[in-house]
Short mmCIF file of C-alpha atoms in Angstrom, two decimals:
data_model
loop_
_atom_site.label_atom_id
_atom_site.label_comp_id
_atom_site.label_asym_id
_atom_site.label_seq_id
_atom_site.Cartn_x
_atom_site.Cartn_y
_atom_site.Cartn_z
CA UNK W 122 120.00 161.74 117.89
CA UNK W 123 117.24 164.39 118.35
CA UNK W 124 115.94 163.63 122.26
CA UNK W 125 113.87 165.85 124.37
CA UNK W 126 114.20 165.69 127.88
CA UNK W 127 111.85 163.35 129.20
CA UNK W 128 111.58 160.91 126.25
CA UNK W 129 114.23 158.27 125.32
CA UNK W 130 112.84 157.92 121.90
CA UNK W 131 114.83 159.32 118.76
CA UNK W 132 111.93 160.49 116.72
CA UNK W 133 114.76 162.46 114.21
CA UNK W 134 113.49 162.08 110.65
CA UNK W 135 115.28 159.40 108.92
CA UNK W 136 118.07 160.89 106.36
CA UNK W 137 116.14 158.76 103.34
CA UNK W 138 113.00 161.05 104.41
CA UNK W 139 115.02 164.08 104.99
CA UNK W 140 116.59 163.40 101.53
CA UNK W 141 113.30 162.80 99.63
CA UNK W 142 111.75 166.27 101.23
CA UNK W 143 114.36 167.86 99.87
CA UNK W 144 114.47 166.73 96.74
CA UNK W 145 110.62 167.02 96.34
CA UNK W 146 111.61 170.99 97.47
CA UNK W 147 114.71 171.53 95.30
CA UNK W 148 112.74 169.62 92.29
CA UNK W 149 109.58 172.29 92.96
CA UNK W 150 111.72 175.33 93.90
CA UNK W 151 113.61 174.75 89.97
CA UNK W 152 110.51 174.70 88.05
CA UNK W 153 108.93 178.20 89.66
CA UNK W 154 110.83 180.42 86.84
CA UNK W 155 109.40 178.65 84.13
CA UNK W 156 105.79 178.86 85.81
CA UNK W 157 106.15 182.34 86.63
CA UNK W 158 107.45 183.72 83.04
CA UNK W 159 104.29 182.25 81.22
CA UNK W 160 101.75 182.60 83.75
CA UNK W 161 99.98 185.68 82.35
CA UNK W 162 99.27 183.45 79.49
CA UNK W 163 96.32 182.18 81.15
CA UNK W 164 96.24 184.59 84.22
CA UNK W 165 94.01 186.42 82.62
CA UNK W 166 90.35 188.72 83.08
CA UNK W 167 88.28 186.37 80.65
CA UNK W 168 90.27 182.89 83.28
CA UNK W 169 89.59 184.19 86.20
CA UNK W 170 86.32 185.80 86.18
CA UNK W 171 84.27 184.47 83.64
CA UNK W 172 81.32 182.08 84.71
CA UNK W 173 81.37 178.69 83.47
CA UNK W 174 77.75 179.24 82.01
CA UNK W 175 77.64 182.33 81.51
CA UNK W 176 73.93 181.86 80.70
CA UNK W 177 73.12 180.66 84.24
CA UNK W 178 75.58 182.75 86.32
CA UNK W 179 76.90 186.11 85.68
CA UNK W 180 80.08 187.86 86.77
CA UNK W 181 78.38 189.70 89.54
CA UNK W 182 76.62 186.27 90.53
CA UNK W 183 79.75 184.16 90.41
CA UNK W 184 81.73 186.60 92.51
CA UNK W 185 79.43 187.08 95.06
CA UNK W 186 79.39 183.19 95.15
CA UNK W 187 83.02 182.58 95.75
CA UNK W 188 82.96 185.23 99.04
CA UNK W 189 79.73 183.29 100.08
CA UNK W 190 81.74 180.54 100.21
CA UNK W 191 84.87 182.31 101.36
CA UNK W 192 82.52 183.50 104.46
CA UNK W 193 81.13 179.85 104.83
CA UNK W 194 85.28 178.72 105.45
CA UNK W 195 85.95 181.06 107.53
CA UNK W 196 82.95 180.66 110.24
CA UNK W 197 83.22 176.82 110.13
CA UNK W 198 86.96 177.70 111.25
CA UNK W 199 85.82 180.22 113.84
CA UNK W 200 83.46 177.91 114.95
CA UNK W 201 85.80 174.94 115.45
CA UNK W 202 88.23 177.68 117.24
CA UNK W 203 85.72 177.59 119.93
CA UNK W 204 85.32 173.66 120.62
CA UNK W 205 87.51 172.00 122.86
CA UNK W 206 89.17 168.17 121.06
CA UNK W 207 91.29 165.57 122.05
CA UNK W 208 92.99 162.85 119.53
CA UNK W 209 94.53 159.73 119.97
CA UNK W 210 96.32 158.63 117.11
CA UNK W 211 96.46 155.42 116.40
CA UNK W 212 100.06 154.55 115.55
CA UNK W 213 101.35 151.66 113.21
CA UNK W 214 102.77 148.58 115.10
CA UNK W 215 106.51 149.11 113.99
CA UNK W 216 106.20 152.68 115.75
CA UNK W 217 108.60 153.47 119.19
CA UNK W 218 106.13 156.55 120.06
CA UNK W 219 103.47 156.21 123.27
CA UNK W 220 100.51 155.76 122.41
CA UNK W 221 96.84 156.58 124.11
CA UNK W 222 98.57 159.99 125.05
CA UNK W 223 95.67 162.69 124.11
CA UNK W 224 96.44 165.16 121.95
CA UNK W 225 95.03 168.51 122.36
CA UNK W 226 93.54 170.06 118.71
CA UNK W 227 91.28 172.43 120.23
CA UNK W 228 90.94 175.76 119.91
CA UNK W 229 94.00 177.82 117.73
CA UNK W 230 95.85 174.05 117.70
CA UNK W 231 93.13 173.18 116.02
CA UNK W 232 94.35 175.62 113.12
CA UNK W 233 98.14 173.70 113.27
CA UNK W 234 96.52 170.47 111.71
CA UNK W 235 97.25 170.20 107.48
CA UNK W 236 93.42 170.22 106.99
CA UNK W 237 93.00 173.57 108.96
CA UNK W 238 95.40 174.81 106.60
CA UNK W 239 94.09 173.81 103.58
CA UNK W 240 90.60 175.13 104.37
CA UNK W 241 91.55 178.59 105.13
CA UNK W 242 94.02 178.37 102.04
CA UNK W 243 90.60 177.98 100.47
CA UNK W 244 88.81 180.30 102.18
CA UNK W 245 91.50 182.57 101.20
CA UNK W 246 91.41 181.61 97.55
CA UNK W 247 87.41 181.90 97.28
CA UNK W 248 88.00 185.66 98.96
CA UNK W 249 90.74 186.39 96.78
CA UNK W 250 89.06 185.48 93.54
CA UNK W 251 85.13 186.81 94.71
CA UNK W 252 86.57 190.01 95.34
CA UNK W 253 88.42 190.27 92.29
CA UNK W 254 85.57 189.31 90.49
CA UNK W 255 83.07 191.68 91.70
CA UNK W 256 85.99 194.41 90.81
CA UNK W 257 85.87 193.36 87.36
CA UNK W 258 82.37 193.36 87.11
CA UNK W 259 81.70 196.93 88.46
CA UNK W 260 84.53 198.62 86.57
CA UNK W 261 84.80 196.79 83.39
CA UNK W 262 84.89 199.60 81.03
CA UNK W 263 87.61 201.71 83.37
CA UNK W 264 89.97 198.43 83.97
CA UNK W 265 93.63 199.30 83.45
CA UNK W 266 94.70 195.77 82.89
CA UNK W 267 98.13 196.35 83.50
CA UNK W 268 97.91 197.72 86.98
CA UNK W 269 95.71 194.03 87.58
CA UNK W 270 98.14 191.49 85.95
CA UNK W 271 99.27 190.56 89.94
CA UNK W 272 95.83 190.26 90.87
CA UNK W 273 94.81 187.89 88.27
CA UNK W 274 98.63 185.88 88.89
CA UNK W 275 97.60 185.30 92.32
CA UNK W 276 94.13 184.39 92.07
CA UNK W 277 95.22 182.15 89.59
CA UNK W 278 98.31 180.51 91.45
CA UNK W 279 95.65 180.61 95.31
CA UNK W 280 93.38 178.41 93.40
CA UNK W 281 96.02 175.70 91.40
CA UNK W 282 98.05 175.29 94.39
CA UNK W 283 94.53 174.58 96.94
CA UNK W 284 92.74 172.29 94.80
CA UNK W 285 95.28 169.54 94.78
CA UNK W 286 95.17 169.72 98.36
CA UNK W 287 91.40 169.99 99.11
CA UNK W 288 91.71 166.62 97.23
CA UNK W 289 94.58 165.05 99.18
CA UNK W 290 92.78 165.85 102.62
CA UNK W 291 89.42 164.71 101.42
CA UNK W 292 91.31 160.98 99.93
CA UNK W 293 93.73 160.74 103.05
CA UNK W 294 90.84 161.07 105.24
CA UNK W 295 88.56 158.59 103.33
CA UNK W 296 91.06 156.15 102.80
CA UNK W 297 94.09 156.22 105.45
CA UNK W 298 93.05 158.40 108.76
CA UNK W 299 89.43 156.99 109.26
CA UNK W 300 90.39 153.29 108.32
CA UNK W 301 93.18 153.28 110.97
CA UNK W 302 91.22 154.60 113.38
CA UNK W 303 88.36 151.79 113.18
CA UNK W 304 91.15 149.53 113.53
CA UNK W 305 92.49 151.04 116.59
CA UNK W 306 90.52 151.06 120.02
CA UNK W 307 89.66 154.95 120.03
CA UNK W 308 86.79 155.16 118.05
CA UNK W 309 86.06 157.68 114.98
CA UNK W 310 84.12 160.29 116.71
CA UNK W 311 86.56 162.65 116.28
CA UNK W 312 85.69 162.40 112.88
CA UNK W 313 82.10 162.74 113.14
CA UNK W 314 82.05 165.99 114.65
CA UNK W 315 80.02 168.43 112.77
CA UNK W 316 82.86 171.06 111.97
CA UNK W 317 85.32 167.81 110.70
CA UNK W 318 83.01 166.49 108.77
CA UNK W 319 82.09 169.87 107.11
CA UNK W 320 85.90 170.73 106.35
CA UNK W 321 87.02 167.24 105.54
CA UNK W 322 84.63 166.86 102.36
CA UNK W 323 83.86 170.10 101.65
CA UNK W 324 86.92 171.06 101.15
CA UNK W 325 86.88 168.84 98.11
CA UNK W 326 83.43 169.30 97.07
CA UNK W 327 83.96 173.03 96.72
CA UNK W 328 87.11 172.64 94.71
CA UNK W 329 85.64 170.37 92.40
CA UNK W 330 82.56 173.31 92.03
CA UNK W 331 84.85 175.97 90.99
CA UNK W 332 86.44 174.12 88.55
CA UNK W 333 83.67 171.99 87.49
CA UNK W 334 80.47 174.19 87.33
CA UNK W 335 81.66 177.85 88.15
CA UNK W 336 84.14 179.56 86.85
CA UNK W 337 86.98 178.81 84.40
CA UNK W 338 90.40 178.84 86.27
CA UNK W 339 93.05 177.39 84.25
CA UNK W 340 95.35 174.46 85.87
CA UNK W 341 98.41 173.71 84.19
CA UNK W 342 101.54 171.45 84.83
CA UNK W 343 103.58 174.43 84.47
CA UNK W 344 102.36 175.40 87.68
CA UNK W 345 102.37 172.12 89.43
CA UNK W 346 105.49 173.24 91.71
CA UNK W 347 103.12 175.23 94.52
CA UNK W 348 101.10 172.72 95.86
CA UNK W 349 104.29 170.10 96.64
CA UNK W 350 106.00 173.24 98.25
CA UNK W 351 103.29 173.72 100.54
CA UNK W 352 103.02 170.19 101.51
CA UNK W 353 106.86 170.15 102.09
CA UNK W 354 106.34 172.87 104.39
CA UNK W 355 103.69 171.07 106.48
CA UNK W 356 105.80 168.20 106.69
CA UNK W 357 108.98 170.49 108.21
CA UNK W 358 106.29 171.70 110.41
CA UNK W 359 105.03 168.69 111.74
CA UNK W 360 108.88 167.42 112.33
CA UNK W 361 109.09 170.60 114.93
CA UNK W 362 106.26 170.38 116.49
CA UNK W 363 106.53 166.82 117.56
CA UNK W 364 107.89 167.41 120.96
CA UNK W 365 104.95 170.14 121.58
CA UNK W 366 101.97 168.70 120.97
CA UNK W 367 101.62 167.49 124.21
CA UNK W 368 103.19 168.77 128.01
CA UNK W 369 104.86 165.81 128.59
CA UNK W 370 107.21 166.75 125.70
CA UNK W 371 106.77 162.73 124.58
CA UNK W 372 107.27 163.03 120.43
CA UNK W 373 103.77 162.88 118.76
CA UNK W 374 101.79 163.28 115.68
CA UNK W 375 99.05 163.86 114.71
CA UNK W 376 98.66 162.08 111.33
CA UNK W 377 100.18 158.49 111.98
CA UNK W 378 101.70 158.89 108.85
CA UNK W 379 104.67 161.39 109.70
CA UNK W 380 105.66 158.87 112.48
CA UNK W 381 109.52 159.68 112.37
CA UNK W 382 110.07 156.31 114.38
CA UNK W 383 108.63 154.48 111.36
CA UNK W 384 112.03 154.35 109.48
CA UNK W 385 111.15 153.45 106.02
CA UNK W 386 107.68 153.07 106.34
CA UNK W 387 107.78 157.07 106.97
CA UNK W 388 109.66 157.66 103.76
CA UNK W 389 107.28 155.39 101.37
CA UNK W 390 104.36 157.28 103.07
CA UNK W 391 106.31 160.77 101.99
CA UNK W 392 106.12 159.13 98.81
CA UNK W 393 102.73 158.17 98.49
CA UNK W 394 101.59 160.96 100.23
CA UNK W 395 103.30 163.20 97.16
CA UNK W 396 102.30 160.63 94.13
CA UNK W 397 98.58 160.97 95.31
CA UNK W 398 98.95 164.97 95.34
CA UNK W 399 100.32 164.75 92.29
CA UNK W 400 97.36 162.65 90.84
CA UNK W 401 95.17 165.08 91.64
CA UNK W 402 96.76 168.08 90.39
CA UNK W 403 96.92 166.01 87.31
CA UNK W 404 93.26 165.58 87.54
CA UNK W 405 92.53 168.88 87.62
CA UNK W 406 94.52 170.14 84.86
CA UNK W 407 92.59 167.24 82.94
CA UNK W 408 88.97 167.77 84.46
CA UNK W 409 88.67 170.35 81.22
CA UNK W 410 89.78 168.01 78.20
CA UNK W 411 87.80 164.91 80.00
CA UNK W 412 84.51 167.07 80.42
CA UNK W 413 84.69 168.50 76.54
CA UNK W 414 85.53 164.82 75.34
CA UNK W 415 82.08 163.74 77.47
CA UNK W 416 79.82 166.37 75.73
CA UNK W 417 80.25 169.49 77.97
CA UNK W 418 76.73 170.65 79.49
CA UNK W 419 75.64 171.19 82.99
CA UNK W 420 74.36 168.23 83.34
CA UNK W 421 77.36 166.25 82.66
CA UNK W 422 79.79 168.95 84.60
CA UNK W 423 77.73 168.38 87.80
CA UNK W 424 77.48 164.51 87.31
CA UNK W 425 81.00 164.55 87.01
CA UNK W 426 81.71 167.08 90.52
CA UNK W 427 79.10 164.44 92.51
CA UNK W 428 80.93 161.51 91.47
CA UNK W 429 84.27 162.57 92.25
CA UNK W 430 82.68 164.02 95.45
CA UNK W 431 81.35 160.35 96.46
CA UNK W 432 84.74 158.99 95.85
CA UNK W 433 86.48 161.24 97.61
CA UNK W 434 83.78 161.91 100.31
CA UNK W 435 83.24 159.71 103.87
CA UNK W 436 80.82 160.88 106.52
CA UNK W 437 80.03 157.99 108.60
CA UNK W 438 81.70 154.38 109.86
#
């Protein structure tokens, strides 16, 4: 049993979750040799810098774009750096941990919560690809392509393994985090705060942009292997830090999901958690094929982006 002093609670991970992590890990882990060996088959200038409509955006537009937006992620998480937050989460009736303890997210803990890392992931990736963009655009006739085959692997690989999990924060959010919460007695004004809202939807929103309106980065199944990896990460992460998140040393999380006491319950959330990432990577590699079969102009690309966005999207009670 995994006890910290003062708490009688075992809050170890079950061994049917530990096993499924693993497996999810070992599973992802195989597949990265095949991904890696063809990924300059699509990692390429014309993929990763090329505007969607070329006749409304052009390269130097679309790059300076993507570090707008890069810029945009990375005040918002400056900006929530600053603000002081408490949560209570509200844990499922089967669960042995406290609860009403306060959990303080403010500040750099802010940054330790899975949506804090997928936004800067993004931030990252819009940096990452503006910047490479704006490269290609300036020196086009003097490229030496071989001497940018990493660059073009990575912005390629930033953006496939993000976008599945822009999408997973955005859905968990809409559909698990903020229901729970109205049924619990804390309220959902945590969720209401300015810098939440902005970074739980447009996270998505912006995802579903890049793919949908501005540029052409490829997603393939091939490639599918990143996003779980990160996830699996999180998930380690959140295990450790659930004697720290609060001085008492009590075990605590902050999604009500990862609830180690859960038993089963934990593991079928693992599982769901994964499935809908997985539906959503499967979306995007899609998102192409579905938007050609519908007819293709702007008009139907952005009708598309705003109704995924409204499905995946919640801003108020």
């Amino acid at each position: 049993m995994n006890m910290k002093k003062g708490s009688a609670i075992d809050s170890s991970p079950s061994t049917h979750s530990v096993a499924f992590v693993l497996a999810v890990l070992v599973a992802s882990i195989a597949t990265i040799p095949n991904a890696f060996s063809s990924i300059d088959s699509v990692a390429t200038i014309y993929n990763c810098t090329e505007p969607l409509f070329p006749h409304l955006l052009s390269r130097s537009m679309l790059g300076w774009i993507r570090i707008a937006l890069a810029v945009f992620i990375f005040i918002v998480t400056a900006y929530r750096i600053t603000q002081s937050e408490e949560i209570r989460p509200n844990y499922l009736k089967n669960s042995k941990l406290k609860r009403g303890i306060p959990i303080n997210v403010g500040g750099l803990r802010g940054q330790l919560m899975f949506t804090s890392w997928s936004w800067n992931l993004l931030g990252v990736s819009f940096a990452f690809s503006g910047l490479l963009t704006l490269y290609v655009d300036q020196h086009h006739d003097t490229l030496d392509m071989s001497q940018l085959k990493w660059a073009f692997r990575t912005s390629t690989l930033l953006f496939e393994t993000v976008a599945p999990l822009t999408m997973l924060v955005s859905v968990v959010v809409t559909y698990a985090l903020w229901p729970n919460a109205l049924k619990g007695g804390n309220g959902t004004d945590s969720f209401k705060r300015t810098s939440i809202l902005i970074q739980h939807n447009l996270n998505a929103i912006m995802s579903l942009l890049e793919i949908g309106f501005l540029g052409k980065f490829p997603v393939r199944f091939d490639d599918m292997a990143l996003a779980p990896i990160f996830g699996v990460v999180y998930i380690f992460f959140s295990w450790g830090m659930r004697f720290s998140w609060v001085s008492s040393k009590e075990p605590q999380f902050v999604y009500f999901f990862l609830d180690t006491t859960l038993g089963k319950t934990s593991t079928y959330a693992l599982m769901g958690l994964v499935a809908v990432l997985i539906i959503f990577y499967s979306l995007f590699v899609l998102i192409d094929d579905v938007l050609s079969f519908l007819g293709g102009g702007v008009t139907m690309h952005l009708g598309i982006v705003t109704a995924l966005s409204c499905l995946v999207c919640r801003f108020k009670d």
